[in-house]
Coordinates of C-alpha atoms (C1' of nucleotides) in Angstrom, one line a residue:
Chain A
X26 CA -34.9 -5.0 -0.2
X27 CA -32.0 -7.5 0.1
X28 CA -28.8 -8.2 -2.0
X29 CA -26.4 -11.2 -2.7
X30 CA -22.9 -10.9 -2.3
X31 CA -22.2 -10.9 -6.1
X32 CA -24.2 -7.9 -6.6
X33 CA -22.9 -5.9 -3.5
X34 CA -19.4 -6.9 -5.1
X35 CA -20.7 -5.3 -8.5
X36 CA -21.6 -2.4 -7.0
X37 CA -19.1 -1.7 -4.9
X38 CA -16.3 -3.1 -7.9
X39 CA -14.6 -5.6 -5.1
X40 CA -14.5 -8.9 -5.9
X41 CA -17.0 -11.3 -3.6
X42 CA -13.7 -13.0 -2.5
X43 CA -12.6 -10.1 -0.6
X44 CA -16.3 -9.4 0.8
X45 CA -15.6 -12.9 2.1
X46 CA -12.5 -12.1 3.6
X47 CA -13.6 -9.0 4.8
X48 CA -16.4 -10.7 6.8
X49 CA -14.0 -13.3 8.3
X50 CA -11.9 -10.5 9.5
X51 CA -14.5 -9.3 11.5
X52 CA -15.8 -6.3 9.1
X53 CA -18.9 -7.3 8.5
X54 CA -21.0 -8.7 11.5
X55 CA -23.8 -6.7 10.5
X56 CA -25.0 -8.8 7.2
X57 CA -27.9 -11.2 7.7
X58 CA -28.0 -14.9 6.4
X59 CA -31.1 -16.2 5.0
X60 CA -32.5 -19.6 5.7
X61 CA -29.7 -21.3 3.3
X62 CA -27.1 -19.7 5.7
X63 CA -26.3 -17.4 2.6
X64 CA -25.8 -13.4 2.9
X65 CA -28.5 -11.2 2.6
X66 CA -27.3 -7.4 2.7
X67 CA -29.3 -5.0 4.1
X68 CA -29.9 -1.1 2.2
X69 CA -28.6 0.5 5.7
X70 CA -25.5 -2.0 5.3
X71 CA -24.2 0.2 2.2
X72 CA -23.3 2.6 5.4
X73 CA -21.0 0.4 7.0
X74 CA -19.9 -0.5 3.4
X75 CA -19.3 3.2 2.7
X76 CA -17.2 3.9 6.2
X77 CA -15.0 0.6 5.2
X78 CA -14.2 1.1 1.8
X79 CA -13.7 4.6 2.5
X80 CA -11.2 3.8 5.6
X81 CA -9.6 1.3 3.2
X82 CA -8.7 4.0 0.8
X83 CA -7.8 6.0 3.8
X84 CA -5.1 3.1 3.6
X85 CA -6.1 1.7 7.0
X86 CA -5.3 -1.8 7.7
X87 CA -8.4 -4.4 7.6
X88 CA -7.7 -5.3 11.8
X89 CA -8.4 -1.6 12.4
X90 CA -11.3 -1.0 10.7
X91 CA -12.8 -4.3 12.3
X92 CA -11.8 -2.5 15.6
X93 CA -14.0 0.1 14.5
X94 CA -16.9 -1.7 13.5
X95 CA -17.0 -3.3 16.8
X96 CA -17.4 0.1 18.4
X97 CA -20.2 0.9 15.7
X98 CA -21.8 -2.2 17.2
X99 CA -21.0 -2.0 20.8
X100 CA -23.4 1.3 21.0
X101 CA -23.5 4.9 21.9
X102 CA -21.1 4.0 24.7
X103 CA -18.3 4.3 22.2
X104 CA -19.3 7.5 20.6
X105 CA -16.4 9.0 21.9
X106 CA -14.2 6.1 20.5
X107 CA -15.4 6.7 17.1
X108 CA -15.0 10.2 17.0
X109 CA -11.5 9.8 18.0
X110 CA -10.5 7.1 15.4
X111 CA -12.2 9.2 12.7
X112 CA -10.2 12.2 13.8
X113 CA -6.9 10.5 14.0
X114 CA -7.1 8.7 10.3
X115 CA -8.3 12.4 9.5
X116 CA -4.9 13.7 10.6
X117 CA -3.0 10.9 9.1
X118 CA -4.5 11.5 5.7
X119 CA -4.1 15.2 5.8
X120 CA -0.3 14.1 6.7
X121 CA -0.2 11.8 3.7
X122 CA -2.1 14.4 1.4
X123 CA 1.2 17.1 1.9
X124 CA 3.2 14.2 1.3
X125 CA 1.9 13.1 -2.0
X126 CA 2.0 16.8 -2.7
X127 CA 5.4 17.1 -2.2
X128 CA 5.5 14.0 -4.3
X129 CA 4.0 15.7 -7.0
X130 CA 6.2 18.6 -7.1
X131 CA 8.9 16.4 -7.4
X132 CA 7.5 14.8 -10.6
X133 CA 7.1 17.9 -12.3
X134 CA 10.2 19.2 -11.7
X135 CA 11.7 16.1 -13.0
X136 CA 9.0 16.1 -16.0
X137 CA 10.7 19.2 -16.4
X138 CA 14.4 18.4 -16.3
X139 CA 13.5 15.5 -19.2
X140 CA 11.7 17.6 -20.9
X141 CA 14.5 20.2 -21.3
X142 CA 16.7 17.4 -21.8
X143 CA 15.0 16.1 -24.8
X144 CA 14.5 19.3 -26.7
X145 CA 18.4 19.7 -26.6
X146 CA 18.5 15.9 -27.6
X147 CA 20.4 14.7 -24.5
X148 CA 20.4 14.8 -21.2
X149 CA 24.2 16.1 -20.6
X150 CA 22.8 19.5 -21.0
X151 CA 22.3 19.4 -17.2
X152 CA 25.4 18.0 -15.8
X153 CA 28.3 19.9 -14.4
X154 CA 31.3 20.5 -17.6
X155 CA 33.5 17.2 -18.1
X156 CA 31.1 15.1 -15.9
X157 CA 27.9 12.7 -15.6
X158 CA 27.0 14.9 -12.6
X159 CA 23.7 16.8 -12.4
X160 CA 24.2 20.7 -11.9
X161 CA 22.5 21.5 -8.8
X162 CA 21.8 24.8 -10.5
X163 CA 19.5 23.2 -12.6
X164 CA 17.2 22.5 -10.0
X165 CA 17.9 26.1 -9.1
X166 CA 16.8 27.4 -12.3
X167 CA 13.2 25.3 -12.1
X168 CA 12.7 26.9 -8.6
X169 CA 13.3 30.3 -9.9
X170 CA 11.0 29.8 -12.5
X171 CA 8.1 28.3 -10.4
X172 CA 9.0 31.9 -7.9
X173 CA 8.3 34.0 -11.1
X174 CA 4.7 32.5 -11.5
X175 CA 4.7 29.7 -13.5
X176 CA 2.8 26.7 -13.2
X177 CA 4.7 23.9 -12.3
X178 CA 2.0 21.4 -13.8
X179 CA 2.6 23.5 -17.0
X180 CA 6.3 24.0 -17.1
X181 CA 6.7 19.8 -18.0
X182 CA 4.4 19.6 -20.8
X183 CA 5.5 18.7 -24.5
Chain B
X27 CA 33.3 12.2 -0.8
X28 CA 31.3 9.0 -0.5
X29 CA 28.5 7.6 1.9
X30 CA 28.3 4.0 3.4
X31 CA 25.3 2.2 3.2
X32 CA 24.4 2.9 7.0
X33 CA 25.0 6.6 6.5
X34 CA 22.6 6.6 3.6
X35 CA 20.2 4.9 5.6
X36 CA 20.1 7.3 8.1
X37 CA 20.0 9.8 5.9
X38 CA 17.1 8.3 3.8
X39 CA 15.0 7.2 7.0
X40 CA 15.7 3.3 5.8
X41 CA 17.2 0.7 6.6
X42 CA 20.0 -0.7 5.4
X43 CA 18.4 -4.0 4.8
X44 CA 15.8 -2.2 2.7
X45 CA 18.9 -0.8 0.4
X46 CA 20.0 -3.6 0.2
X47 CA 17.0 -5.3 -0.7
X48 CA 16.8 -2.6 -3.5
X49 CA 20.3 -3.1 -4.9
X50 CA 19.3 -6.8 -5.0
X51 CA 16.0 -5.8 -7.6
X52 CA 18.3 -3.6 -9.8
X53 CA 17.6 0.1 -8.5
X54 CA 20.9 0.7 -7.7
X55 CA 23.0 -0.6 -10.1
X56 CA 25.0 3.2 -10.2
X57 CA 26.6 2.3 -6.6
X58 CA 30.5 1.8 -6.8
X59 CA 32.1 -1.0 -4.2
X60 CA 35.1 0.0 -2.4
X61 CA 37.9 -3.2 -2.7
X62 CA 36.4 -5.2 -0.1
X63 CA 33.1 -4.9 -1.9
X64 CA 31.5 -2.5 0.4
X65 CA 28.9 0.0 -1.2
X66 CA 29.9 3.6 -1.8
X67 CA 27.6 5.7 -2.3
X68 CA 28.5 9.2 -4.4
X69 CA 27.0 12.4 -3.8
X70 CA 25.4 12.2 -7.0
X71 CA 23.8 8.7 -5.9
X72 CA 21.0 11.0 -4.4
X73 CA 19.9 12.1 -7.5
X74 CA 18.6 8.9 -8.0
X75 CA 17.8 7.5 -4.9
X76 CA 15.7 11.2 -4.4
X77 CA 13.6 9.3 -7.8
X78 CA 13.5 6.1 -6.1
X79 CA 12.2 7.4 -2.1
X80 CA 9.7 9.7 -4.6
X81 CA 8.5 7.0 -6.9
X82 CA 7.8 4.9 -4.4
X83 CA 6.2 7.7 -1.9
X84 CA 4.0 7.7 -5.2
X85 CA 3.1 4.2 -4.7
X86 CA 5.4 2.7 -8.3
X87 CA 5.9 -1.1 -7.5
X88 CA 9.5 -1.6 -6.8
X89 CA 9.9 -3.6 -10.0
X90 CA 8.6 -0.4 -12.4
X91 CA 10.8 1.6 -10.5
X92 CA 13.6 -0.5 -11.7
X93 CA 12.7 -0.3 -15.1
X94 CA 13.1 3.5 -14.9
X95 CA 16.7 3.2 -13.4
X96 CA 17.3 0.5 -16.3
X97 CA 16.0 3.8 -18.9
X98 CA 18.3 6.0 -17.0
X99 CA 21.6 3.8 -17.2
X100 CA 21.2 3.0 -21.0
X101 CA 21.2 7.3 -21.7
X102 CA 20.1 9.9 -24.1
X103 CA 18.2 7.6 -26.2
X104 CA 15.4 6.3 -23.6
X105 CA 14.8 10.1 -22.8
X106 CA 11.4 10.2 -24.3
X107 CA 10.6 7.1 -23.0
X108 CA 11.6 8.4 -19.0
X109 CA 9.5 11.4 -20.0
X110 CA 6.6 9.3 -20.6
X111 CA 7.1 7.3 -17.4
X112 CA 7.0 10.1 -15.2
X113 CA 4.2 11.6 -17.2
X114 CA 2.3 8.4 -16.4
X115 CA 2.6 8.9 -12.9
X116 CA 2.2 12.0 -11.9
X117 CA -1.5 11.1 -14.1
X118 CA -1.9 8.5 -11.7
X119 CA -1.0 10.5 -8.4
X120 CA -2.9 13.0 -9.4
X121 CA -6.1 10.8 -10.0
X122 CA -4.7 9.3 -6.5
X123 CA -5.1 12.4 -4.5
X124 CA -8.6 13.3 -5.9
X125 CA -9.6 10.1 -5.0
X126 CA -8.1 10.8 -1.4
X127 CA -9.6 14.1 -1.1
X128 CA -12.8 12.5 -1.6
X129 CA -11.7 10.1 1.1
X130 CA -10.9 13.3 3.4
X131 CA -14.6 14.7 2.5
X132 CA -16.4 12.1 3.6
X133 CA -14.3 11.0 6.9
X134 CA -15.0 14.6 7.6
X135 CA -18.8 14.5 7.5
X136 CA -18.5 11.3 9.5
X137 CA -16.8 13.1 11.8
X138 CA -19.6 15.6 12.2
X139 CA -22.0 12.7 12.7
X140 CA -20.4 11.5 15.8
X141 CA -20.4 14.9 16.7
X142 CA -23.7 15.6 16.3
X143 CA -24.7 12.1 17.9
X144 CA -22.0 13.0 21.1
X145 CA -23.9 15.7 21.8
X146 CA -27.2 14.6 21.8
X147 CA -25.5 11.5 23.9
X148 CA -26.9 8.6 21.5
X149 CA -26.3 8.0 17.9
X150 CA -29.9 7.4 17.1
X151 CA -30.9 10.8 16.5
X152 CA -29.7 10.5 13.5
X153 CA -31.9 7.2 13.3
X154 CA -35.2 6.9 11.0
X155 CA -38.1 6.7 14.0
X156 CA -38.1 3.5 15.5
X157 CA -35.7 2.2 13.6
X158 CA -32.1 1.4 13.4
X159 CA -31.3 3.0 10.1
X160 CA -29.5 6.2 8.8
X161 CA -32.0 8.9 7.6
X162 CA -30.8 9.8 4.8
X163 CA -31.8 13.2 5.8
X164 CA -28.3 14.0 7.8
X165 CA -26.2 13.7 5.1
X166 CA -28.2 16.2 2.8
X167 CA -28.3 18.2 6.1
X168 CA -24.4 18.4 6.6
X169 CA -24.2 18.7 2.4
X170 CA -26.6 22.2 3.3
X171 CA -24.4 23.4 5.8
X172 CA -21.3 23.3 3.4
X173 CA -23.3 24.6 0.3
X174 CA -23.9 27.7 2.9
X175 CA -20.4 28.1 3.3
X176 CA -19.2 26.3 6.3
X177 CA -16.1 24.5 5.9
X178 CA -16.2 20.3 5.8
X179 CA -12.6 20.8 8.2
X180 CA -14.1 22.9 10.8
X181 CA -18.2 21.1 11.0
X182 CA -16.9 18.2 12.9
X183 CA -14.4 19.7 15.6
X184 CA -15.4 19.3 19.0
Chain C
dA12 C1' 47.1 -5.9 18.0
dT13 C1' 42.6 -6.6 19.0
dA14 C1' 37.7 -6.0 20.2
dG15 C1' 33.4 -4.4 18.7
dA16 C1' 30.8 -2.5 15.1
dA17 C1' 29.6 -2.4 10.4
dT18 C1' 29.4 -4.6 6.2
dC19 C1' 28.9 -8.5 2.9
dT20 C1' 26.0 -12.6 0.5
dA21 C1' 22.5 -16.1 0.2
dG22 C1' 18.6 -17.4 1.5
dA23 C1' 14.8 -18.1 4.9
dG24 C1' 10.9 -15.9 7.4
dT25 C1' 7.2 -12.5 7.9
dT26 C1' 3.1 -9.8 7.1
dA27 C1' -1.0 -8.0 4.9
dA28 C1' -4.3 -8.4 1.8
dC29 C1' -6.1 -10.8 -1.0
dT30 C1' -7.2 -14.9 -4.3
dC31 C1' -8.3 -19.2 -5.3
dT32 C1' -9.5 -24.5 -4.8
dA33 C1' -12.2 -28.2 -3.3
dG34 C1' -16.2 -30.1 -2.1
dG35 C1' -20.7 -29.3 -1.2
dT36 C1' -25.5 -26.7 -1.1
dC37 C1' -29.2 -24.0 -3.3
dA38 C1' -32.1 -21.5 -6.8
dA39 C1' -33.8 -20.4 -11.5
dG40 C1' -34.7 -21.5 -16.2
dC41 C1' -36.0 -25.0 -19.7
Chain D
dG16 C1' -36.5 -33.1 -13.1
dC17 C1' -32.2 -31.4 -14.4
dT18 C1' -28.6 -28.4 -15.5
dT19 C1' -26.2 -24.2 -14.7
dG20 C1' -24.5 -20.7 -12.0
dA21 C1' -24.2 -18.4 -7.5
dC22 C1' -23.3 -19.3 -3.1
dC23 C1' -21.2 -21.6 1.2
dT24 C1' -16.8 -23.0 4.4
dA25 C1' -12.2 -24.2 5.3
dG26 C1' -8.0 -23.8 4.2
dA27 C1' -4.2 -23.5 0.8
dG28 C1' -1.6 -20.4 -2.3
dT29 C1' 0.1 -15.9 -4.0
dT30 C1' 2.4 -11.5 -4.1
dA31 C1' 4.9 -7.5 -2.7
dA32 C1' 7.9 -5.5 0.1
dC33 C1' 10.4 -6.0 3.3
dT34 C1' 13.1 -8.1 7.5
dC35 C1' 16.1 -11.0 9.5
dT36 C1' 19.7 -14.9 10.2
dA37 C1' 24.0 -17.1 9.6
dG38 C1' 28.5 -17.1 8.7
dA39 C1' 32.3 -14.7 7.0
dT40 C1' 34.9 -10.3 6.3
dT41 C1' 36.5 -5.6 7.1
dC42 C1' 36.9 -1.3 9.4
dT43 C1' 37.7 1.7 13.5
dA44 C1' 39.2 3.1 17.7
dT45 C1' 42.0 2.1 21.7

DNA sequence: ATAGAATCTAGAGTTAACTCTAGGTCAAGC
DNA sequence: GCTTGACCTAGAGTTAACTCTAGATTCTAT
């Protein structure tokens, strides 16, 4: 079983531009052309597909991920190499993961703030008397809350 | 007290050309110039440029975040409409970081594959017999071992 | 007072990752 | 047999987010 380019790009939801692209970067030297020249995709080619679209989301750029597949082809010689570039984009994402959650936290508590904001009607609830200055205890006051149990995902909703 | 735009920089981990570069697209329209022009920043700046470092840590084009400053200048009666924003996003990163933790799940099995194959010394036991393909096999065989408790994180260390 | 460092603006340059155009080939349906 | 749509390559164009340059000004420390 074989598949064009269009319907690897339907399945995948990327456009047959970018598979394009993707190939003249290097990332696909796997895919075989029939007779025409034209791209016939193999079913074992959905697992390099799977490792690059999965890297991409990883947010690694398109050079490295060529880099990769050149080890995939080079043979069990670069085992080692593989592990070890799987293991560091690993690390990196668990990095970015506590980032984004920190990220997150963030947006509740300032989900919060508006939402406290708009039930008194305006904001200057939480500024300091006689200024346009936030309070710092305000911030104080969502910390305590979130120590005493609540939910910080919960504490911003309408 | 005030802050010049090189001490904010170092402060924010950006330079000052980036500051710049957001002053010039409207997110920091609440910056006062000294009478030579120079940017002062005012403690209270930080409230906002903690939004903007977090809104874009969240991946908000620069332009979107800029419409959320605009919201902030104009006062009390864009407070439901900042709610929403924020509300938006924190929809988004959240879909975001499922998506990721996908991501992790499956570099982590792939990790555990180039375990496996490093110590057998050649990636094709994991190869259909005299073939070059995947069994599909080892994938339901490393989705076994975590339905039986083992954690993803810990099945591909070396 | 003065040298070196920091700042200013306007605008050019860079980079990554697409995205599309032009001009041509190929395959399927009527 | 012919049209329509998918595909091909090479290369140009786009977009976002910086990043830097040039030329002028200002601040700081001796």
């Amino acid at each position: 079983m074989t598949y064009s380019i269009g319907q690897v790009a339907d399945k995948l939801d990327i456009s047959p531009y970018t598979l394009r692209y993707y190939d003249k970067e290097g990332l696909l030297p796997f895919v075989d052309r029939n007779a025409a020249g034209r791209r016939r995709f193999k079913d074992n080619d959905f697992n390099f597909l799977e490792v690059i679209v999965c890297l991409k989301e990883a947010g690694v750029p398109v050079k490295q991920i060529g880099h990769f597949i050149d080890l995939c082809m080079t043979g069990d010689s670069t085992l080692h190499d593989r592990y070890d570039f799987l293991a560091e984009h690993e690390a990196q994402l668990e990095a970015k993961m506590a980032r984004l959650q920190h990220t997150l936290d963030f947006l509740r508590w300032k989900k919060w703030y508006y939402k406290t904001a708009l039930q008194a009607g305006t904001e200057s609830i939480h500024y300091l008397p006689g200024t346009n200055h936030v309070d710092p205890a305000v911030h104080a006051e969502f910390n305590r809350l979130v120590a005493n149990g609540a939910q910080p995902k919960d504490l911003g909703a309408l």
